[in-house]
Amino acid sequence: MVAVTTSFKDVKPQGRLTVQTIEIGAQTTAIRCLDWDRDRFDIEFGLRNGTTYNSFLIQGEKTALIDTSHRKFQQLYWQKLTKLIDLSALDYLIISHTEPDHSGLVKELLQLAPQVTVVAAKVAIQFLDDMVHHPFPSLIVKNGDRLDLGNGHELEFVSAPNLHWPDTIFTYDRKTRILFTCDAFGMHYCDDRVFDEEPDLIAADFKYYYDCLMAANARSVLSAIKRIEKLDIAAIATGHGPLLQHYLSDWVNRYQQWSQAQAKAETLVALFYCQGYGWSDQLAHAIARGIHRSGVAVELVNLSSAELYEVKEVVNLARGLVIGMPPQSNDNARAALSTILAAAHHKQAIGLFETGGGEDEPIYPLRNKFQEIGLCEAFPPLLIKEPPTLQTEQICDEAGTDIGQLLTRERTIKEIKALDNDLERALGRLSNGLYIITAQKAGVKSAMLASWVMQASMSPLGVAIAVAKDRAIESLLQLGDRFVLNVLGEDNYQSLMKHFLKRFPPGADRFAGIKTYCASNGCPILADALAYMECQVTSRMECSDHWIVYGSVQTGRVAKLHALTAVHHRKVGNHY
Ligand SMILES: Cc1cc2nc3c(=O)[nH]c(=O)nc-3n(C[C@H](O)[C@H](O)[C@H](O)COP(=O)(O)O)c2cc1C
């Protein structure tokens, strides 16, 4: 791998929205918009370290801008860009995909520079037509197409559908050997460092981003990696976070290994949605995250553009089907629904959701048809009519986990039964107390009964909890999140335990009928708890099927000084 020359032209001024312009290769400048405080993406995808929106300018004999930025950078972005280039001299705008965080300034750019030819995949141009509402020069590119900017900057386009939008293309510059990938290989990490010189700092964010955005398209990730393998790549210029150069092959290998594991998973859910219609893609991604959390692979399929043979193939492979209702007027989607119905069989699980587009196919007649074929319903139809909120996304996430758990139940029981008897009994001698963990984030509350809890540090005081990856509360226990550890008393634990062990439908209020009051960190304290501690998650360790969530303890209280903690004695070690 050859190092790409880096020279700073501009340094970040003080402030929480800043822009950095850096030469990353011959006649190639990165314009990095640093959003230091952004703490939420796709509503439910919490960010810990802000994010960046990276756009790139290549100045050969002709000039090309790759992507723009988020609208919130409007002023700062134009200031920087117009210092680099006279907009009337810009020849091309390459759109890697049409998501607003990268294309938020496209409409304005086309007003400021109407001569610009927009270069993008066919689907992206159609999408932009609807967004811009007036004609603009365009060039549709397919996989392998080339565009010569002169001075050796011959660009080659690589089609990378579903990474993570269906219209994604990568751009490879033969002169600098930089591959521009937009969302793929990115991460939400805001830092002045332009490149990946500190891999340990960013590895967790790289994985988190993959899990949230790419895991649901593992097969597409593998196809894209196959396509870029033949390119001699010096650096990957991503649309979010640091650019990848120092450990390039390592990052690509990680994507490959994670995706191979997904693609090989025995259990797959096919999740059909309609890109650009209502809130279909947002909701589909929230459901996909819930499914992924339960250890089941997901394949997202866009009903508007999928070929019918692909639809049939994925239905045949899948053990579960989730469908977001497409608009009634979409012929491709209607044909795809017929294909799904024809290929579905009684051994599959099904879940349906409305997408809030206003003209959805009616959900109940479709549900009846699946029931007639004998599919088992994994969750009741999700009727979403309003723009999604954190609550809606939590409901979708939990619905995803429900279908995942339904499909893995048999396997889990088999694994439990397979445990050696002696070992099982030995493990059963580990005993703990009984606790209710409660958490709250942006109005979404959750709770779970836990016994795998212990004090984990003295100074500062800290506790650790083992949280199964598919617990509903897991998404509220990310780094920085707050929770309350409620300790149950031995004289008063049974009714609370029974209540919190109920099977709650997606989005149910787990505190209905339970007396609570609000902790200073915003989480519910159970009025009947023996003691409570207010905590904040400061680290998480991945342990196979559980996360060890470590929280620093900020404050706490005991209700009854002389009462004892409820202790949970187990006979066997193969369940809690
Ligand atoms: C005695 C007992 C102790 C438990 N301890 C834990 C625990 O420490 N960690 C965990 O993830 N689940 C634990 N569970 C399982 C969850 O409490 C329970 O399955 C959960 O509330 C279901 O919630 P969900 O809808 O979020 O999956 C325990 C269950 C029991 C019966």
Coordinates of C-alpha atoms and ligand atoms in Angstrom, one line a residue:
M1 CA 0.0 0.0 0.0
V2 CA 1.4 3.4 -0.9
A3 CA 0.9 6.3 1.5
V4 CA -1.2 9.2 0.3
T5 CA 0.4 12.6 0.8
T6 CA -1.4 14.7 3.5
S7 CA -0.9 18.4 3.9
F8 CA -3.1 20.6 6.1
K9 CA -4.4 23.7 4.3
D10 CA -6.8 24.7 7.0
V11 CA -7.1 24.0 10.7
K12 CA -10.4 23.7 12.6
P13 CA -11.6 26.9 14.3
Q14 CA -13.2 26.7 17.7
G15 CA -16.8 25.6 17.8
R16 CA -19.0 22.5 17.5
L17 CA -19.6 22.6 13.8
T18 CA -16.3 23.0 12.0
V19 CA -15.0 22.3 8.5
Q20 CA -11.5 21.0 7.6
T21 CA -10.1 21.0 4.1
I22 CA -7.1 18.7 3.5
E23 CA -5.2 17.6 0.4
I24 CA -5.3 13.9 0.5
G25 CA -3.7 13.1 -2.9
A26 CA -2.7 14.8 -6.1
Q27 CA -5.2 17.5 -6.9
T28 CA -7.6 15.9 -4.5
T29 CA -9.0 17.7 -1.4
A30 CA -11.2 16.3 1.3
I31 CA -13.7 18.7 2.7
R32 CA -14.6 17.3 6.1
C33 CA -17.6 18.7 8.0
L34 CA -17.1 17.9 11.6
D35 CA -20.3 17.6 13.6
W36 CA -18.8 17.2 17.1
D37 CA -22.0 17.0 19.1
R38 CA -24.4 15.0 17.0
D39 CA -25.7 12.3 19.3
R40 CA -28.3 10.5 17.2
F41 CA -28.4 9.2 13.7
D42 CA -31.4 7.5 12.0
I43 CA -33.2 8.4 15.3
E44 CA -32.5 5.3 17.2
F45 CA -28.8 4.8 16.3
G46 CA -27.1 6.5 19.2
L47 CA -23.7 8.2 18.5
R48 CA -21.0 8.5 21.1
N49 CA -18.4 10.5 19.2
G50 CA -20.3 12.8 16.9
T51 CA -19.8 12.3 13.2
T52 CA -18.3 13.9 10.1
Y53 CA -19.7 14.3 6.5
N54 CA -16.9 14.1 4.1
S55 CA -17.0 15.4 0.6
F56 CA -14.1 15.4 -1.9
L57 CA -12.9 17.7 -4.8
I58 CA -10.8 16.3 -7.6
Q59 CA -9.3 18.9 -9.9
G60 CA -8.0 17.4 -13.1
E61 CA -8.4 19.2 -16.4
K62 CA -12.0 18.8 -15.5
T63 CA -13.3 19.1 -11.9
A64 CA -15.5 16.8 -9.9
L65 CA -17.1 17.1 -6.5
I66 CA -17.9 13.8 -4.8
D67 CA -21.0 14.3 -2.5
T68 CA -21.9 17.5 -0.7
S69 CA -22.7 17.7 3.0
H70 CA -25.5 17.9 5.5
R71 CA -27.7 21.0 5.3
K72 CA -26.7 22.2 8.7
F73 CA -23.2 22.9 7.2
Q74 CA -24.7 25.1 4.4
Q75 CA -22.8 28.3 5.2
L76 CA -19.6 26.8 6.4
Y77 CA -19.5 24.4 3.4
W78 CA -20.0 27.0 0.7
Q79 CA -17.4 29.2 2.3
K80 CA -14.8 26.4 2.1
L81 CA -15.8 25.1 -1.3
T82 CA -15.8 28.5 -2.9
K83 CA -12.3 29.1 -1.6
L84 CA -11.2 26.0 -3.4
I85 CA -13.0 26.4 -6.6
D86 CA -15.0 28.9 -8.6
L87 CA -18.4 27.1 -8.7
S88 CA -18.9 28.1 -12.3
A89 CA -15.9 26.0 -13.2
L90 CA -17.2 22.9 -11.6
D91 CA -17.9 20.2 -14.2
Y92 CA -19.3 17.2 -12.3
L93 CA -21.1 16.4 -9.1
I94 CA -20.8 12.7 -8.3
I95 CA -23.5 11.4 -6.0
S96 CA -22.4 8.3 -4.2
H97 CA -25.9 7.9 -2.8
T98 CA -28.8 10.2 -2.2
E99 CA -29.2 10.1 1.6
P100 CA -29.7 13.7 2.9
D101 CA -26.5 13.8 5.1
H102 CA -24.4 13.6 1.9
S103 CA -26.8 15.2 -0.7
G104 CA -28.4 17.8 1.6
L105 CA -26.8 20.7 -0.4
V106 CA -27.3 19.2 -3.9
K107 CA -30.4 21.3 -4.8
E108 CA -28.6 24.5 -3.8
L109 CA -25.4 23.5 -5.6
L110 CA -27.4 23.0 -8.8
Q111 CA -28.8 26.5 -8.4
L112 CA -25.3 28.0 -7.8
A113 CA -23.7 26.0 -10.6
P114 CA -26.4 25.0 -13.1
Q115 CA -23.8 23.8 -15.6
V116 CA -22.8 20.9 -13.4
T117 CA -23.4 17.4 -14.7
V118 CA -24.7 15.1 -11.9
V119 CA -23.1 11.7 -12.1
A120 CA -24.9 8.9 -10.3
A121 CA -26.6 5.5 -10.5
K122 CA -30.0 5.4 -12.4
V123 CA -32.0 5.1 -9.2
A124 CA -30.2 8.0 -7.6
I125 CA -30.9 10.2 -10.6
Q126 CA -34.6 9.3 -10.4
F127 CA -34.6 10.2 -6.7
L128 CA -32.8 13.5 -7.4
D129 CA -35.4 14.4 -10.1
D130 CA -38.1 14.2 -7.4
M131 CA -35.9 16.2 -4.9
V132 CA -34.7 19.0 -7.2
H133 CA -37.9 19.5 -9.3
H134 CA -36.2 21.0 -12.3
P135 CA -34.2 19.5 -15.1
F136 CA -30.4 19.2 -14.6
P137 CA -27.6 17.7 -16.8
S138 CA -27.0 14.2 -15.7
L139 CA -24.9 11.1 -16.5
I140 CA -26.1 7.7 -15.4
V141 CA -23.3 5.4 -14.6
K142 CA -23.2 1.6 -14.2
N143 CA -20.6 -0.7 -12.7
G144 CA -17.3 -0.4 -14.6
D145 CA -18.2 2.9 -16.4
R146 CA -15.3 5.4 -16.6
L147 CA -15.1 9.2 -16.6
D148 CA -11.8 10.9 -17.6
L149 CA -11.2 14.2 -15.8
G150 CA -7.8 14.6 -17.5
N151 CA -4.3 14.8 -15.8
G152 CA -4.5 11.1 -15.2
H153 CA -7.6 11.3 -13.1
E154 CA -9.6 8.5 -14.8
L155 CA -12.5 7.6 -12.6
E156 CA -14.0 4.2 -12.5
F157 CA -17.4 3.5 -10.9
V158 CA -18.2 0.5 -8.9
S159 CA -21.8 -0.4 -8.3
A160 CA -22.4 -1.2 -4.6
P161 CA -26.2 -1.4 -4.1
N162 CA -27.5 -1.5 -0.5
L163 CA -24.3 -0.1 1.1
H164 CA -26.4 1.2 2.7
W165 CA -28.8 2.6 0.1
P166 CA -29.9 0.8 -3.1
D167 CA -28.4 3.6 -5.3
T168 CA -24.8 3.5 -3.9
I169 CA -21.8 3.7 -6.2
F170 CA -18.2 3.9 -5.3
T171 CA -15.7 6.0 -7.3
Y172 CA -12.1 4.9 -7.9
D173 CA -9.5 7.4 -9.1
R174 CA -6.7 5.6 -11.1
K175 CA -4.3 8.4 -10.5
T176 CA -4.4 8.7 -6.7
R177 CA -5.7 5.1 -6.2
I178 CA -8.2 6.5 -3.8
L179 CA -11.6 4.7 -3.6
F180 CA -14.5 6.9 -2.5
T181 CA -17.1 4.8 -0.7
C182 CA -19.4 7.2 1.0
D183 CA -21.2 5.2 3.8
A184 CA -19.4 1.9 3.3
F185 CA -16.3 1.4 5.6
G186 CA -17.3 4.6 7.4
M187 CA -17.9 5.3 11.1
H188 CA -19.5 7.9 13.2
Y189 CA -16.4 9.3 14.7
C190 CA -15.6 13.0 14.9
D191 CA -11.9 13.9 15.3
D192 CA -9.3 16.3 13.8
R193 CA -7.3 13.3 12.7
V194 CA -8.0 12.7 9.0
F195 CA -6.8 9.2 8.8
D196 CA -6.9 5.9 10.8
E197 CA -3.5 6.2 12.5
E198 CA -5.0 5.1 15.8
P199 CA -7.0 2.0 15.0
D200 CA -7.7 1.1 18.7
L201 CA -9.5 4.4 19.2
I202 CA -11.9 3.8 16.3
A203 CA -12.4 0.0 16.1
A204 CA -15.5 -0.1 18.4
D205 CA -17.2 2.7 16.3
F206 CA -16.2 0.9 13.1
K207 CA -17.9 -2.3 14.3
Y208 CA -21.0 -0.5 15.8
Y209 CA -21.5 1.3 12.5
Y210 CA -21.2 -2.0 10.6
D211 CA -23.7 -3.6 12.9
C212 CA -26.2 -0.8 12.6
L213 CA -25.9 -0.1 8.9
M214 CA -24.2 -2.8 6.9
A215 CA -24.9 -6.1 8.7
A216 CA -28.4 -6.3 7.2
N217 CA -26.9 -6.3 3.8
A218 CA -24.1 -8.8 4.3
R219 CA -24.4 -10.4 0.9
S220 CA -24.3 -7.0 -0.8
V221 CA -21.2 -6.2 1.2
L222 CA -19.5 -9.4 0.0
S223 CA -20.4 -8.6 -3.6
A224 CA -19.0 -5.1 -3.3
I225 CA -15.7 -6.4 -1.7
K226 CA -15.4 -8.8 -4.6
R227 CA -15.7 -5.9 -7.1
I228 CA -13.1 -3.7 -5.4
E229 CA -10.6 -6.6 -4.9
K230 CA -9.2 -6.1 -8.3
L231 CA -8.4 -2.5 -7.7
D232 CA -5.1 -1.3 -6.4
I233 CA -6.3 0.8 -3.6
A234 CA -4.1 3.3 -1.6
A235 CA -6.8 4.7 0.6
I236 CA -10.5 4.5 1.2
A237 CA -12.1 7.9 1.4
T238 CA -15.3 7.3 3.4
G239 CA -18.3 9.7 3.8
H240 CA -18.2 9.5 7.6
G241 CA -15.3 9.5 10.1
P242 CA -11.6 9.1 9.4
L243 CA -10.3 8.0 6.0
L244 CA -8.7 4.5 5.9
Q245 CA -5.2 4.3 4.8
H246 CA -2.8 2.9 7.5
Y247 CA -4.6 -0.4 8.2
L248 CA -6.6 -0.6 4.9
S249 CA -6.6 -4.3 4.4
D250 CA -7.4 -4.9 8.0
W251 CA -10.6 -2.8 7.8
V252 CA -11.7 -4.5 4.6
N253 CA -11.0 -7.9 6.1
R254 CA -13.1 -7.1 9.1
Y255 CA -16.1 -6.2 6.8
Q256 CA -15.5 -9.4 4.9
Q257 CA -15.3 -11.7 7.9
W258 CA -18.4 -10.2 9.6
S259 CA -20.3 -10.4 6.4
Q260 CA -19.3 -14.0 5.7
A261 CA -20.4 -14.9 9.2
Q262 CA -23.8 -13.3 8.5
A263 CA -24.1 -14.8 5.1
K264 CA -23.4 -18.3 6.5
A265 CA -25.9 -17.9 9.4
E266 CA -28.4 -20.8 9.3
T267 CA -31.3 -18.5 10.1
L268 CA -32.2 -15.6 7.8
V269 CA -35.0 -13.1 7.8
A270 CA -35.8 -11.4 4.5
L271 CA -36.9 -7.9 5.2
F272 CA -38.8 -6.2 2.4
Y273 CA -39.2 -2.4 2.3
C274 CA -39.7 0.4 -0.2
Q275 CA -36.9 2.8 -0.4
G276 CA -37.9 6.5 -0.5
Y277 CA -41.6 5.7 0.4
G278 CA -43.0 7.0 3.8
W279 CA -40.6 6.0 6.5
S280 CA -40.1 2.5 5.1
D281 CA -36.3 2.5 5.1
Q282 CA -35.9 4.0 8.5
L283 CA -38.4 1.5 10.1
A284 CA -36.9 -1.4 8.2
H285 CA -33.4 -0.5 9.5
A286 CA -34.8 -0.4 13.1
I287 CA -36.4 -3.8 12.6
A288 CA -33.2 -5.1 11.1
R289 CA -31.1 -4.0 14.1
G290 CA -33.5 -5.9 16.4
I291 CA -33.2 -9.0 14.3
H292 CA -29.4 -8.7 14.1
R293 CA -29.3 -8.4 17.9
S294 CA -31.0 -11.7 18.3
G295 CA -28.1 -13.3 16.3
V296 CA -30.2 -13.9 13.2
A297 CA -29.0 -12.7 9.7
V298 CA -31.1 -10.2 7.8
E299 CA -31.3 -9.4 4.1
L300 CA -32.9 -6.1 3.2
V301 CA -34.7 -6.1 -0.1
N302 CA -36.0 -3.0 -1.8
L303 CA -39.5 -3.9 -3.2
S304 CA -39.3 -1.0 -5.7
S305 CA -36.2 -2.1 -7.5
A306 CA -35.7 -5.8 -6.7
E307 CA -35.8 -8.3 -9.6
L308 CA -38.5 -10.9 -9.1
Y309 CA -36.0 -13.8 -9.3
E310 CA -34.0 -12.2 -6.4
V311 CA -37.2 -11.9 -4.4
K312 CA -38.0 -15.5 -5.0
E313 CA -34.5 -16.6 -4.1
V314 CA -34.4 -14.8 -0.8
V315 CA -37.9 -16.0 0.2
N316 CA -36.7 -19.6 -0.4
L317 CA -33.6 -19.0 1.8
A318 CA -35.4 -17.2 4.6
R319 CA -37.0 -18.7 7.7
G320 CA -38.7 -15.4 8.5
L321 CA -40.3 -12.7 6.3
V322 CA -40.9 -9.1 7.3
I323 CA -42.7 -6.8 4.9
G324 CA -43.2 -3.0 5.0
M325 CA -46.3 -2.1 3.0
P326 CA -45.4 -0.5 -0.3
P327 CA -47.6 2.1 -2.1
Q328 CA -50.5 0.6 -4.0
S329 CA -49.4 2.4 -7.1
N330 CA -46.0 0.7 -7.3
D331 CA -46.2 -2.0 -10.0
N332 CA -42.8 -3.6 -9.2
A333 CA -43.7 -3.8 -5.5
R334 CA -47.1 -5.4 -6.3
A335 CA -45.5 -8.0 -8.5
A336 CA -42.9 -8.6 -5.8
L337 CA -45.6 -9.1 -3.2
S338 CA -47.3 -11.7 -5.4
T339 CA -43.9 -13.5 -5.8
I340 CA -43.4 -13.5 -2.0
L341 CA -46.9 -14.9 -1.5
A342 CA -46.3 -17.6 -4.1
A343 CA -43.0 -18.7 -2.6
A344 CA -43.8 -18.4 1.2
H345 CA -44.6 -21.6 3.1
H346 CA -46.0 -22.6 6.5
K347 CA -42.6 -23.2 8.2
Q348 CA -41.8 -19.5 8.0
A349 CA -42.6 -16.7 10.4
I350 CA -44.1 -13.4 9.3
G351 CA -44.3 -9.8 10.5
L352 CA -45.9 -6.8 8.7
F353 CA -45.5 -3.1 9.2
E354 CA -47.1 0.0 7.7
T355 CA -44.7 2.6 6.5
G356 CA -46.6 5.8 6.9
G357 CA -46.5 6.8 3.2
G358 CA -50.3 7.4 3.0
E359 CA -51.1 5.0 0.2
D360 CA -49.9 1.8 1.6
E361 CA -51.2 -1.6 0.4
P362 CA -53.8 -2.6 3.0
I363 CA -52.0 -4.6 5.7
Y364 CA -54.9 -6.9 7.0
P365 CA -55.8 -8.6 3.7
L366 CA -52.1 -9.5 3.2
R367 CA -51.9 -10.7 6.8
N368 CA -55.0 -13.0 6.2
K369 CA -53.3 -14.4 3.1
F370 CA -50.2 -15.3 5.0
Q371 CA -52.3 -16.8 7.7
E372 CA -54.1 -18.9 5.2
I373 CA -50.8 -20.3 3.9
G374 CA -50.0 -21.1 7.6
L375 CA -47.2 -18.8 8.4
C376 CA -46.7 -18.1 12.1
E377 CA -47.1 -14.4 13.1
A378 CA -44.0 -13.2 15.0
F379 CA -45.5 -9.9 16.0
P380 CA -48.8 -8.1 15.5
P381 CA -49.0 -5.7 12.5
L382 CA -47.1 -2.5 13.3
L383 CA -49.4 0.4 12.3
I384 CA -47.2 3.4 11.9
K385 CA -48.8 6.6 10.6
E386 CA -46.8 9.4 12.0
P387 CA -43.1 10.3 11.4
P388 CA -41.0 7.9 13.5
T389 CA -39.9 8.9 16.9
L390 CA -37.5 7.2 19.2
Q391 CA -40.5 5.3 20.7
T392 CA -41.6 4.0 17.2
E393 CA -38.1 2.9 16.4
Q394 CA -37.9 1.1 19.8
I395 CA -41.1 -0.7 18.9
C396 CA -39.7 -1.8 15.5
D397 CA -36.4 -2.8 17.2
E398 CA -38.3 -5.0 19.7
A399 CA -40.5 -6.5 16.9
G400 CA -37.2 -7.4 15.1
T401 CA -35.9 -9.1 18.2
D402 CA -39.2 -11.0 18.7
I403 CA -39.0 -12.6 15.2
G404 CA -35.3 -13.4 15.8
Q405 CA -36.1 -15.0 19.2
L406 CA -39.0 -17.0 17.7
L407 CA -36.7 -18.4 15.0
T408 CA -33.8 -19.3 17.3
R409 CA -35.9 -20.7 20.2
E410 CA -35.5 -24.3 19.1
R411 CA -31.8 -23.9 18.6
T412 CA -31.4 -22.2 22.1
I413 CA -33.3 -25.1 23.8
K414 CA -31.1 -27.6 22.0
E415 CA -28.0 -25.8 23.1
I416 CA -29.2 -25.7 26.7
K417 CA -30.0 -29.4 26.7
A418 CA -26.7 -30.3 25.2
L419 CA -24.8 -29.0 28.3
D420 CA -22.9 -31.7 30.2
N421 CA -24.8 -32.6 33.5
D422 CA -21.9 -32.2 35.9
L423 CA -20.8 -28.9 34.4
E424 CA -24.4 -27.8 34.4
R425 CA -24.7 -28.5 38.1
A426 CA -21.4 -26.9 38.9
L427 CA -22.3 -23.7 37.2
G428 CA -25.6 -23.8 39.0
R429 CA -23.8 -23.2 42.3
L430 CA -23.0 -19.7 41.2
S431 CA -25.7 -17.6 43.0
N432 CA -26.5 -13.9 42.9
G433 CA -29.0 -11.3 44.1
L434 CA -32.1 -10.2 42.2
Y435 CA -32.3 -6.8 40.6
I436 CA -34.5 -4.8 38.2
I437 CA -32.5 -2.7 35.8
T438 CA -34.4 0.3 34.6
A439 CA -33.3 2.6 31.8
Q440 CA -34.6 5.7 30.1
K441 CA -33.4 7.5 27.0
A442 CA -35.2 10.3 25.2
G443 CA -38.6 9.3 26.7
V444 CA -38.2 5.6 25.9
K445 CA -38.2 3.4 29.1
S446 CA -37.4 -0.2 29.6
A447 CA -36.6 -2.7 32.4
M448 CA -35.4 -6.2 32.9
L449 CA -35.0 -8.6 35.8
A450 CA -31.3 -9.5 36.3
S451 CA -29.3 -11.7 38.5
W452 CA -25.9 -11.6 36.8
V453 CA -24.9 -8.4 38.5
M454 CA -21.9 -7.6 40.7
Q455 CA -19.9 -4.7 42.1
A456 CA -16.9 -4.4 39.7
S457 CA -14.8 -1.5 41.1
M458 CA -14.1 0.5 44.3
S459 CA -12.8 3.8 43.1
P460 CA -14.7 5.0 41.3
L461 CA -17.6 2.8 42.4
G462 CA -18.8 0.7 39.6
V463 CA -21.1 -2.2 38.9
A464 CA -21.2 -4.8 36.0
I465 CA -24.3 -6.5 34.6
A466 CA -24.4 -9.2 32.0
V467 CA -27.1 -8.3 29.5
A468 CA -28.2 -10.8 26.8
K469 CA -27.7 -9.3 23.4
D470 CA -31.3 -9.7 22.5
R471 CA -32.7 -7.9 25.5
A472 CA -35.1 -5.0 24.7
I473 CA -33.2 -2.8 27.2
E474 CA -29.9 -3.4 25.5
S475 CA -30.3 -0.5 23.1
L476 CA -30.7 1.8 26.1
L477 CA -27.4 0.7 27.7
Q478 CA -24.9 2.1 25.2
L479 CA -21.9 4.1 26.3
G480 CA -22.9 7.2 28.1
D481 CA -26.5 6.0 28.8
R482 CA -27.9 6.0 32.3
F483 CA -29.7 3.3 34.3
V484 CA -30.9 2.5 37.8
L485 CA -30.0 -0.7 39.5
N486 CA -32.9 -1.6 41.8
V487 CA -32.1 -4.2 44.4
L488 CA -35.0 -6.4 45.4
G489 CA -35.5 -7.3 49.0
E490 CA -35.9 -10.9 50.2
D491 CA -39.3 -10.1 51.7
N492 CA -40.7 -8.4 48.6
Y493 CA -39.4 -9.6 45.3
Q494 CA -41.9 -12.2 44.0
S495 CA -44.6 -9.9 42.5
L496 CA -41.9 -7.6 40.9
M497 CA -40.1 -10.6 39.5
K498 CA -43.3 -12.0 38.1
H499 CA -44.3 -8.7 36.6
F500 CA -40.9 -8.1 34.8
L501 CA -40.7 -11.6 33.5
K502 CA -43.9 -11.3 31.5
R503 CA -43.6 -11.4 27.8
F504 CA -44.1 -7.8 26.7
P505 CA -45.3 -7.1 23.1
P506 CA -43.1 -4.6 21.2
G507 CA -43.2 -1.1 22.7
A508 CA -45.4 -2.1 25.7
D509 CA -45.2 0.0 28.9
R510 CA -43.2 -2.3 31.2
F511 CA -44.1 -0.1 34.2
A512 CA -47.9 -0.2 33.9
G513 CA -49.3 -1.0 37.4
I514 CA -45.8 -0.6 39.0
K515 CA -45.1 2.3 41.5
T516 CA -42.1 4.2 40.4
Y517 CA -40.5 7.6 40.9
C518 CA -38.0 9.4 38.8
A519 CA -34.3 9.2 39.6
S520 CA -32.1 12.3 39.1
N521 CA -30.7 10.6 36.0
G522 CA -34.2 10.3 34.5
C523 CA -34.7 6.5 35.0
P524 CA -37.5 4.9 37.0
I525 CA -36.8 3.9 40.6
L526 CA -39.1 1.1 41.8
A527 CA -40.9 2.3 44.9
D528 CA -40.8 -1.3 46.3
A529 CA -37.0 -1.8 45.8
L530 CA -34.9 -2.4 48.8
A531 CA -32.2 -0.1 47.5
Y532 CA -31.2 1.6 44.3
M533 CA -28.1 3.0 42.6
E534 CA -28.0 5.5 39.8
C535 CA -25.4 4.6 37.2
Q536 CA -23.9 5.6 33.9
V537 CA -22.5 3.2 31.3
T538 CA -18.8 3.8 31.0
S539 CA -17.7 0.7 29.2
R540 CA -19.1 -2.4 27.5
M541 CA -17.4 -5.7 26.8
E542 CA -18.7 -8.1 24.2
C543 CA -19.0 -11.7 25.7
S544 CA -20.4 -14.0 23.1
D545 CA -24.2 -13.9 23.7
H546 CA -24.1 -11.2 26.4
W547 CA -22.7 -7.7 26.8
I548 CA -21.0 -7.0 30.1
V549 CA -22.2 -3.5 30.8
Y550 CA -20.0 -1.6 33.3
G551 CA -21.5 1.5 34.9
S552 CA -20.1 4.0 37.3
V553 CA -22.3 4.5 40.3
Q554 CA -23.2 8.1 41.0
T555 CA -25.7 8.0 43.8
G556 CA -27.8 5.5 45.7
R557 CA -30.1 4.9 48.7
V558 CA -31.4 2.1 50.9
A559 CA -35.1 2.0 51.8
K560 CA -35.0 -0.5 54.7
L561 CA -31.7 -0.5 56.6
H562 CA -31.9 -4.0 58.1
A563 CA -33.6 -5.9 55.3
L564 CA -31.7 -8.4 53.2
T565 CA -31.3 -8.7 49.4
A566 CA -33.2 -11.4 47.6
V567 CA -30.8 -14.2 46.6
H568 CA -31.3 -16.3 43.6
H569 CA -30.1 -19.9 44.1
R570 CA -30.0 -21.9 40.9
K571 CA -29.8 -25.7 40.6
V572 CA -28.5 -25.7 37.1
G573 CA -26.2 -23.4 35.1
N574 CA -27.9 -23.5 31.7
H575 CA -30.3 -20.7 32.4
Y576 CA -30.4 -17.7 34.8
Ligands
LIG1 C1 -33.9 -15.3 37.8 C2 -33.6 -14.6 36.5 C3 -32.5 -13.9 36.4 C4 -32.2 -13.2 35.2 N1 -31.0 -12.5 35.0 C5 -30.7 -12.0 33.8 C6 -29.5 -11.3 33.6 O1 -28.7 -11.1 34.5 N2 -29.2 -10.8 32.4 C7 -30.1 -11.0 31.3 O2 -29.8 -10.5 30.2 N3 -31.3 -11.6 31.5 C8 -31.6 -12.2 32.7 N4 -32.8 -12.8 32.9 C9 -33.7 -12.9 31.8 C10 -34.6 -11.7 31.7 O3 -34.9 -11.1 32.9 C11 -35.9 -11.9 31.0 O4 -35.8 -12.9 30.1 C12 -36.2 -10.6 30.3 O5 -36.8 -9.7 31.3 C13 -37.1 -10.7 29.1 O6 -37.0 -9.4 28.6 P1 -36.8 -9.0 27.0 O7 -38.2 -8.9 26.5 O8 -36.1 -7.8 27.1 O9 -36.0 -10.1 26.4 C14 -33.1 -13.4 34.1 C15 -34.2 -14.2 34.2 C16 -34.5 -14.8 35.4 C17 -35.7 -15.6 35.6

